[in-house]
Amino acid sequence: MARTLVIDLDRCSGCDSCVVACKFENGVTLGNYWNTVVPVVPVGTHPDIDMYWLPLQCQQCVNSPCIAACPTGASYRDQENGVVLIDKDICQGCKTCLPACPYSSPEGNVKPSVRWYNEEANVVEKCTLCNHLTATSDGVENIEDTTDPAHAVPPCVHNCSCKARHYGDLDDPASDASQVIAQAEKDGRGVHLVEAEGATPVARYILSADIAAWRGLGV
Amino acid sequence: MSKTPVEWLLVLFKLLAASGAGVLAFVGISEFLGGRKRTNLIAIIIALVMIVVGGGLAVLKVGNPSSVMAAAANIRTGAPVSLEFLACGLTLVVGVIYLFVQRQEGPASKVLGCASVLGAVAVGYTTGYSHQAMVGTPVWNTPAIPFGFLFGALLLGGFIYLALSARDGTDGLSKVFVWIVAGLAVLTTLVTGVHGFAAPLDDRLFLYLALTPLVGGVGSLLAAVLYARSASLVWAALGILTAVVGGLAFRAFVWVIVKPGLLSFLDTSAYGQFFS
Amino acid sequence: MQDTLTRRSFVKAAAVAGAAITMSSALAGCFNESKEPEPSGSSSGGRDYYTSICHGCIQACPCKVYLQDGVVVKIEGHPDAPTSLGSLCLKGLNQIHTCYSPRRVLYPLKRTGPRGAADAAWERISWDEAIELAASKIAEAIEKYGTYAFFCSVGGGGAYSFMQAMTLPMALGSPTVFEPGCAQCYLPRIAVGGYMYGGADQSIADCAVLEPFKGLAPKEAAKGVTQDTKVLVLWAAQPSVSQTAQSGRGMAELRARGCKTIVVDPNFSPDAVKATIHLPVRPGSDAALILAWYRIILDEKLYDEEFTKFFTNMPFLINPATKLPWLATEVFGADAQTTDPNTPVYVCVDEGTGQVAPLPFGDPAAVKAQVNPQVLATATVNGAQSRTAAQVYRDEADPWTLEKAEEFCWVPASRIRAAIDLYAGAAVAGIANGVASDMEETASQVPVGLVGLDMIMGYVNKPGATLTQNNALPPEGSPRPTRFWNGFGGMFGQMYGIGYEVGATEEANAARIAAIPEVWDPSMQSPPFMNQSTLYAMNQLLLDRLGMKEHKGLYEWCHSHIPTVREALETGEPFHPRVWFDMSGNKFAVLGSAGAWYNAIMNGGADFIICQYPMITSFQVEAADLIFPLEEWLEATGASEFGQLNYRYPSPGIIHLGETVPNSVPPKRVCDAASLKLNEKLGTVTFGATGKSMEEMGIQFPLGLGVLGGADSEESIWQSQIDTYKAVPGAENVTTKEELLEAMKNRPDFYLPTPPEEYWTYGQHLVKAADGLPLGFATESRKCEVYAQILIKMGRNGFPYCYPREQAHIDSRLGSFGGDYSPICNVPIQKEAPQVANGDQYLGKYDPDFPLAITSGRVYYFHHGTMRHAPFTRELYPAPHVRINPKTAAEYGIANGDWVEISSRRTQGTNYDPSKAVGTELSYSGTKEQNTKTAEPIRGIAFVAEVVAPGVLWMERFWNPECYDSSQSSKTGGWQESNINVITNAVDPNFNEVFGSYTNRGFQVNIKKSSRPDRVWFEPKEFAPFLPENKNEYLPDDIGVTISNKALLTEPVAFPVAAGGEL
């Protein structure tokens, strides 16, 4: 079970529509962002430059350091489909998970952290892959009914203005996410992940060399 | 280098609880080196108070007692913070039992003594390990932190015990205690010194080196040697002071250099507010 | 049926009276986050959805709107839309926060305090009182000062009140209407498309260019519709940003299918990031770069020889005296006119004989048998040394070698060459020309050059090209194509008879005018309201239009020249427009040199200002005396023509708040009420500058057709939706609004497709016409006029617009083509430019006080003046980013993320030393002293990266609604703090010759480190007051809006508990 987002950076134009779609769907408060589109700013000197945008959200790590560090068991893995989630009723806002997550800022209050501290609710929040819509979905959207539980996708995927975002279980070859990776590899387009010491992210990013040279988050 | 505010409540909890357990450990050691009943009684009480107050600060930070219990009960996941709370809890239990058993002669107090030492090591080490185990903060991933926390805490616990002993007259107090404390001071100096040079501390490196390995380590060693020459409350107090300064500084600086990992390049002032 | 109801689509839409077009440009919002951030969307559960279409920008993405207990809870893109394919950008998503915004105007408001934002106060009045107040103010002014005392203005793409704003002034006898876009946005390109081949232009934004997006949708591909565009040039355009989910999605699909793109843009825009070749041209130097393309393509014969020879006027020999092509009759006598008189025969050099010969129009094979015209040639005709149009072009392009272009345009020669090879080497390619060129001194030269390039390459009416028509092919035997002029594709020409029908003979035109009866005869079929006195009056309105003597291209939409209107407000010369009805969002955010307009108004330039908009913006809070509340697009029933490519989607009003109305209602009701009052005084009301009374003129109000597209009420607009969408299977017997909404509920397929073969059509010009020849094009020569000969005549007497009367000749100092409008691309003097090597003869005097070149462009977050109040947008983009190259930033000691201050001649700088000024400029109209300071410098945030060249800045316009929020201790209008339009140049005259376009892009500024302006919100939490409240009560005081009188705020809205409302 490896449900995740696969994002095609050849297409992503950094328009932030995914950020707003997520906020409306999940009622995310002002100043908190369950995903952030990071502009990986150009290297080289004008006009010989390249650049790309990298939408960063919870990477659904296989070794999930957040679950390992969470003292109360609020960070857990969904029994049926293995998605890494946070149970709002159990979380006490102790923020122990924040230093544990390589993709989060220690206080969960500055971009591009993937986990955020919600002050009003005193809980830590993050992208849930809209599990309330997609728990049993293969990510191949049903045009006739976008709420079809077998095919629904998160609103950030549905509304993406470039069709860059794909959802699915990488263990299911028929899922949209798996298919887009397979096609990218066939087309010789690079399939990357955002390396981080001690984490094994499931999220994948597709980027062709002729658009830009891969450099993760621009480190 | 993304700078993070220091979580002072956690810093104080980790020092208080671990050094409280340290005092308990020395009481345990005295079972074998010949300690005095009266000193040990007061020592155990002080240890228990320190652990309870420390735990209270942790509860304050997290917000409510039930979650601390949940954390401790959540042992099956092996979450480092759970281990930390569990170690404190068990050491507290050991201390309370030791309080009653301590008066009786016989093997019981020796068993509790050993348990206390183990408890102290557990508390000391886990307060550091809960940093080291944070995968997302590679700069914490060094054994110097758990061992630095452990030796620093035992060192402080030792000085407190020596102070108590000095108050009750030092005759009959085995010199070995002092050498143990001195040994701990050396170990603290080495471990925190190594960490200082390894961790990318940016502009505050000298402040850290001055406070922890120098004052906390060498200063404590000096206090221990002086105490060895003439066991007096003054030198013990000096030792407590240097150990506290070193302990607090080390635990605080751990927070300051939190994130030179993946996101460190994002100096939040520049990129923080614009991602478009 | 056109893609979206933009200004261009009116050209396609027949001038249908009552085709009510409603929409307001601002967007909507939803409810505040409850304490516990429960995911607001449960997967299905109790939610109905309706099909609608987003009006968040100039295009229109079909969407599904989910309703729960009568409240809109979710909007998502419609997966079956042919270009957006389910995408919906943040402008569409934020409609929920705009429609339910606590800042909405839901009732007619009358100003009770003084003008100016500082202590603006409003009083709620009834609709009847509001209409009466507006009508009486207009009637009083017209009665006292004549019909020219009233004027209108409208917004750009997305405002949708074009028809009302253009026809209301004419209905009340006034010649004055303007729109900040128009000459600065789309007019030049749509006009040039008409001048050069009578066809669709090169704008992607306005849906003139649709071919590239053909065949993207799987269901279309399944019908065999192919995707043919393989090479696309985006010149000064960024569809991925400006039309995010429609053309933006289209571009993503195109690139994914291997289409190569060339992007010409000073800024490293997202389209430039993904481009095969990016040409970061120096702002304002596009014309020179275009000539460099011509020079190579002509010299190396890369052009389509047959099309250029037989379907363009490039081989025509030009009479050096008249600058017009020699007619065969002038050289060879009357019998050389071998084709129908409406298809003149011109003269060329025969490549075979080297002799001057007649060049008749006809099928290339047939004409080739008679003459093989030489493209580049010079010959003596009637004793005069004459060059072919192509030779004129080649001589103009002569200085612009690749090396010179690199020096002048700051683009490496190797990249220019690679771009030309990719463009010219393709089987078929196409150029898309964006708005940037409309906002520069070269507003006519650039589109003329770019359309000309596609023409000589033969990329016209072909699959994969950008110059395609997207309408059903004309049947065989159709008459020779002609084109009417004046107002959106000749709408006024057809309605009132004004304007020369290009392509018809002079005799035919004269006969048409003569046939118009003295008095209107109801039995006449069309055009209605046609009589000599109405014709004369309407023609007078054209001749008296402000600024039209110099800039006759504005007749294309019959809009007045904006700086001249402002001067009329300042000086009362040549007449004083006094009562103003503005139908848009924020004039101070989008008018160039906004400070000059503010000063003109505040110094008494306008007696009474009426506005209509869903929100209070800077313009209303500073200047409006009366505001009509408009619906947001979730409330507004739109006209039936909205759609995407060949699919039409409904635009139903799904919810309704307060007493808002569609934007077509107030203009109609005000016009009728004012006409009623004025028709009682026809003897004493003088018709503008004529000095004659309405009675003497034999006309009454409303003149001609009245308000086109006006509607008395929402019901009549619903009728157009019902009549259209009855055709959807299952909706046949729909008669009421409720039934239509019921019929479309939860239906994924509620739209009307047009068959592909009636939409994706090509070779219109090759269809056999009635005279046996190919149809050709709706131009004088029946060919593609790369040498836009119509522009020569236009400058001299207003041809074809003012026919049958004549407008005066332009000031010859203004004409860049030897005193005439240039019919080809040339490089006029750029008034404000940086120091450019060897560029002096093409650049104005360099002013060291303003060393940096600045240009601008849109960002995803906004469309024109919209969305600055949407919290989920402002927290992502709280203030405008000023893009600076790291070298330039270092020179000025500026770091990434610093607040910076930017100044230009219009604001000078806080440390600008007037004594150092380069002296007053000699404006072309005499020694008028140019004290051009109109406002204070503006501020933005430095974004330091290699995304622009050294010495070049880039910034989007901006305004801050929070500056007059009643939570502020002291207030400003919010239009001065960070608005690039304060420093743009609409006061220091160097307007484009044909269209009068002032300079919004490519002028000179200075920059220095600064600080955050007062009152401006920046941290995400600060935008909380803009979040909807959904409380079942009037708005509490502490939220505060500029409205001081609590009684007039939101009427209780029934928000059920499930949607966050309290019990």
PDB file of N, CA and C in Angstrom, chain C residues 133-157:
ATOM      1  N   LEU C 133     -32.467  59.249  -8.891  1.00  0.00           N
ATOM      2  CA  LEU C 133     -31.338  60.162  -8.615  1.00  0.00           C
ATOM      3  C   LEU C 133     -30.401  60.198  -9.826  1.00  0.00           C
ATOM      4  N   ALA C 134     -30.062  59.026 -10.339  1.00  0.00           N
ATOM      5  CA  ALA C 134     -29.122  58.964 -11.479  1.00  0.00           C
ATOM      6  C   ALA C 134     -29.729  59.672 -12.683  1.00  0.00           C
ATOM      7  N   ALA C 135     -30.992  59.347 -12.986  1.00  0.00           N
ATOM      8  CA  ALA C 135     -31.628  59.905 -14.195  1.00  0.00           C
ATOM      9  C   ALA C 135     -31.739  61.421 -14.078  1.00  0.00           C
ATOM     10  N   SER C 136     -32.089  61.918 -12.889  1.00  0.00           N
ATOM     11  CA  SER C 136     -32.277  63.379 -12.777  1.00  0.00           C
ATOM     12  C   SER C 136     -30.934  64.102 -12.890  1.00  0.00           C
ATOM     13  N   LYS C 137     -29.887  63.526 -12.301  1.00  0.00           N
ATOM     14  CA  LYS C 137     -28.560  64.175 -12.412  1.00  0.00           C
ATOM     15  C   LYS C 137     -28.142  64.239 -13.889  1.00  0.00           C
ATOM     16  N   ILE C 138     -28.386  63.128 -14.625  1.00  0.00           N
ATOM     17  CA  ILE C 138     -27.978  63.100 -16.045  1.00  0.00           C
ATOM     18  C   ILE C 138     -28.820  64.127 -16.817  1.00  0.00           C
ATOM     19  N   ALA C 139     -30.123  64.093 -16.573  1.00  0.00           N
ATOM     20  CA  ALA C 139     -31.028  64.984 -17.337  1.00  0.00           C
ATOM     21  C   ALA C 139     -30.682  66.448 -17.068  1.00  0.00           C
ATOM     22  N   GLU C 140     -30.440  66.776 -15.788  1.00  0.00           N
ATOM     23  CA  GLU C 140     -30.112  68.186 -15.452  1.00  0.00           C
ATOM     24  C   GLU C 140     -28.856  68.631 -16.204  1.00  0.00           C
ATOM     25  N   ALA C 141     -27.844  67.787 -16.198  1.00  0.00           N
ATOM     26  CA  ALA C 141     -26.573  68.176 -16.829  1.00  0.00           C
ATOM     27  C   ALA C 141     -26.776  68.334 -18.337  1.00  0.00           C
ATOM     28  N   ILE C 142     -27.514  67.393 -18.955  1.00  0.00           N
ATOM     29  CA  ILE C 142     -27.712  67.467 -20.417  1.00  0.00           C
ATOM     30  C   ILE C 142     -28.549  68.694 -20.764  1.00  0.00           C
ATOM     31  N   GLU C 143     -29.542  68.955 -19.924  1.00  0.00           N
ATOM     32  CA  GLU C 143     -30.393  70.115 -20.218  1.00  0.00           C
ATOM     33  C   GLU C 143     -29.571  71.400 -20.123  1.00  0.00           C
ATOM     34  N   LYS C 144     -28.667  71.425 -19.127  1.00  0.00           N
ATOM     35  CA  LYS C 144     -27.914  72.666 -18.870  1.00  0.00           C
ATOM     36  C   LYS C 144     -26.740  72.815 -19.842  1.00  0.00           C
ATOM     37  N   TYR C 145     -26.018  71.709 -20.115  1.00  0.00           N
ATOM     38  CA  TYR C 145     -24.767  71.860 -20.879  1.00  0.00           C
ATOM     39  C   TYR C 145     -24.820  71.148 -22.242  1.00  0.00           C
ATOM     40  N   GLY C 146     -25.944  70.493 -22.566  1.00  0.00           N
ATOM     41  CA  GLY C 146     -25.995  69.783 -23.852  1.00  0.00           C
ATOM     42  C   GLY C 146     -25.671  68.308 -23.675  1.00  0.00           C
ATOM     43  N   THR C 147     -25.916  67.526 -24.732  1.00  0.00           N
ATOM     44  CA  THR C 147     -25.825  66.058 -24.590  1.00  0.00           C
ATOM     45  C   THR C 147     -24.401  65.579 -24.324  1.00  0.00           C
ATOM     46  N   TYR C 148     -23.384  66.474 -24.649  1.00  0.00           N
ATOM     47  CA  TYR C 148     -22.012  65.973 -24.442  1.00  0.00           C
ATOM     48  C   TYR C 148     -21.603  66.030 -22.970  1.00  0.00           C
ATOM     49  N   ALA C 149     -22.528  66.387 -22.081  1.00  0.00           N
ATOM     50  CA  ALA C 149     -22.154  66.533 -20.655  1.00  0.00           C
ATOM     51  C   ALA C 149     -22.148  65.165 -19.959  1.00  0.00           C
ATOM     52  N   PHE C 150     -22.722  64.158 -20.623  1.00  0.00           N
ATOM     53  CA  PHE C 150     -22.813  62.826 -20.011  1.00  0.00           C
ATOM     54  C   PHE C 150     -21.768  61.904 -20.649  1.00  0.00           C
ATOM     55  N   PHE C 151     -21.173  61.000 -19.875  1.00  0.00           N
ATOM     56  CA  PHE C 151     -20.262  60.020 -20.493  1.00  0.00           C
ATOM     57  C   PHE C 151     -20.200  58.758 -19.650  1.00  0.00           C
ATOM     58  N   CYS C 152     -19.735  57.692 -20.271  1.00  0.00           N
ATOM     59  CA  CYS C 152     -19.653  56.380 -19.605  1.00  0.00           C
ATOM     60  C   CYS C 152     -18.230  55.827 -19.663  1.00  0.00           C
ATOM     61  N   SER C 153     -17.982  54.818 -18.839  1.00  0.00           N
ATOM     62  CA  SER C 153     -16.732  54.054 -18.980  1.00  0.00           C
ATOM     63  C   SER C 153     -17.033  52.631 -18.523  1.00  0.00           C
ATOM     64  N   VAL C 154     -16.173  51.716 -18.918  1.00  0.00           N
ATOM     65  CA  VAL C 154     -16.420  50.293 -18.624  1.00  0.00           C
ATOM     66  C   VAL C 154     -15.085  49.624 -18.334  1.00  0.00           C
ATOM     67  N   GLY C 155     -15.125  48.367 -17.953  1.00  0.00           N
ATOM     68  CA  GLY C 155     -13.892  47.653 -17.604  1.00  0.00           C
ATOM     69  C   GLY C 155     -13.442  46.788 -18.763  1.00  0.00           C
ATOM     70  N   GLY C 156     -12.357  46.078 -18.504  1.00  0.00           N
ATOM     71  CA  GLY C 156     -11.770  45.247 -19.554  1.00  0.00           C
ATOM     72  C   GLY C 156     -12.427  43.878 -19.601  1.00  0.00           C
ATOM     73  N   GLY C 157     -11.744  42.939 -20.230  1.00  0.00           N
ATOM     74  CA  GLY C 157     -12.276  41.577 -20.378  1.00  0.00           C
ATOM     75  C   GLY C 157     -12.715  41.058 -19.019  1.00  0.00           C
TER      76      GLY C 157
END
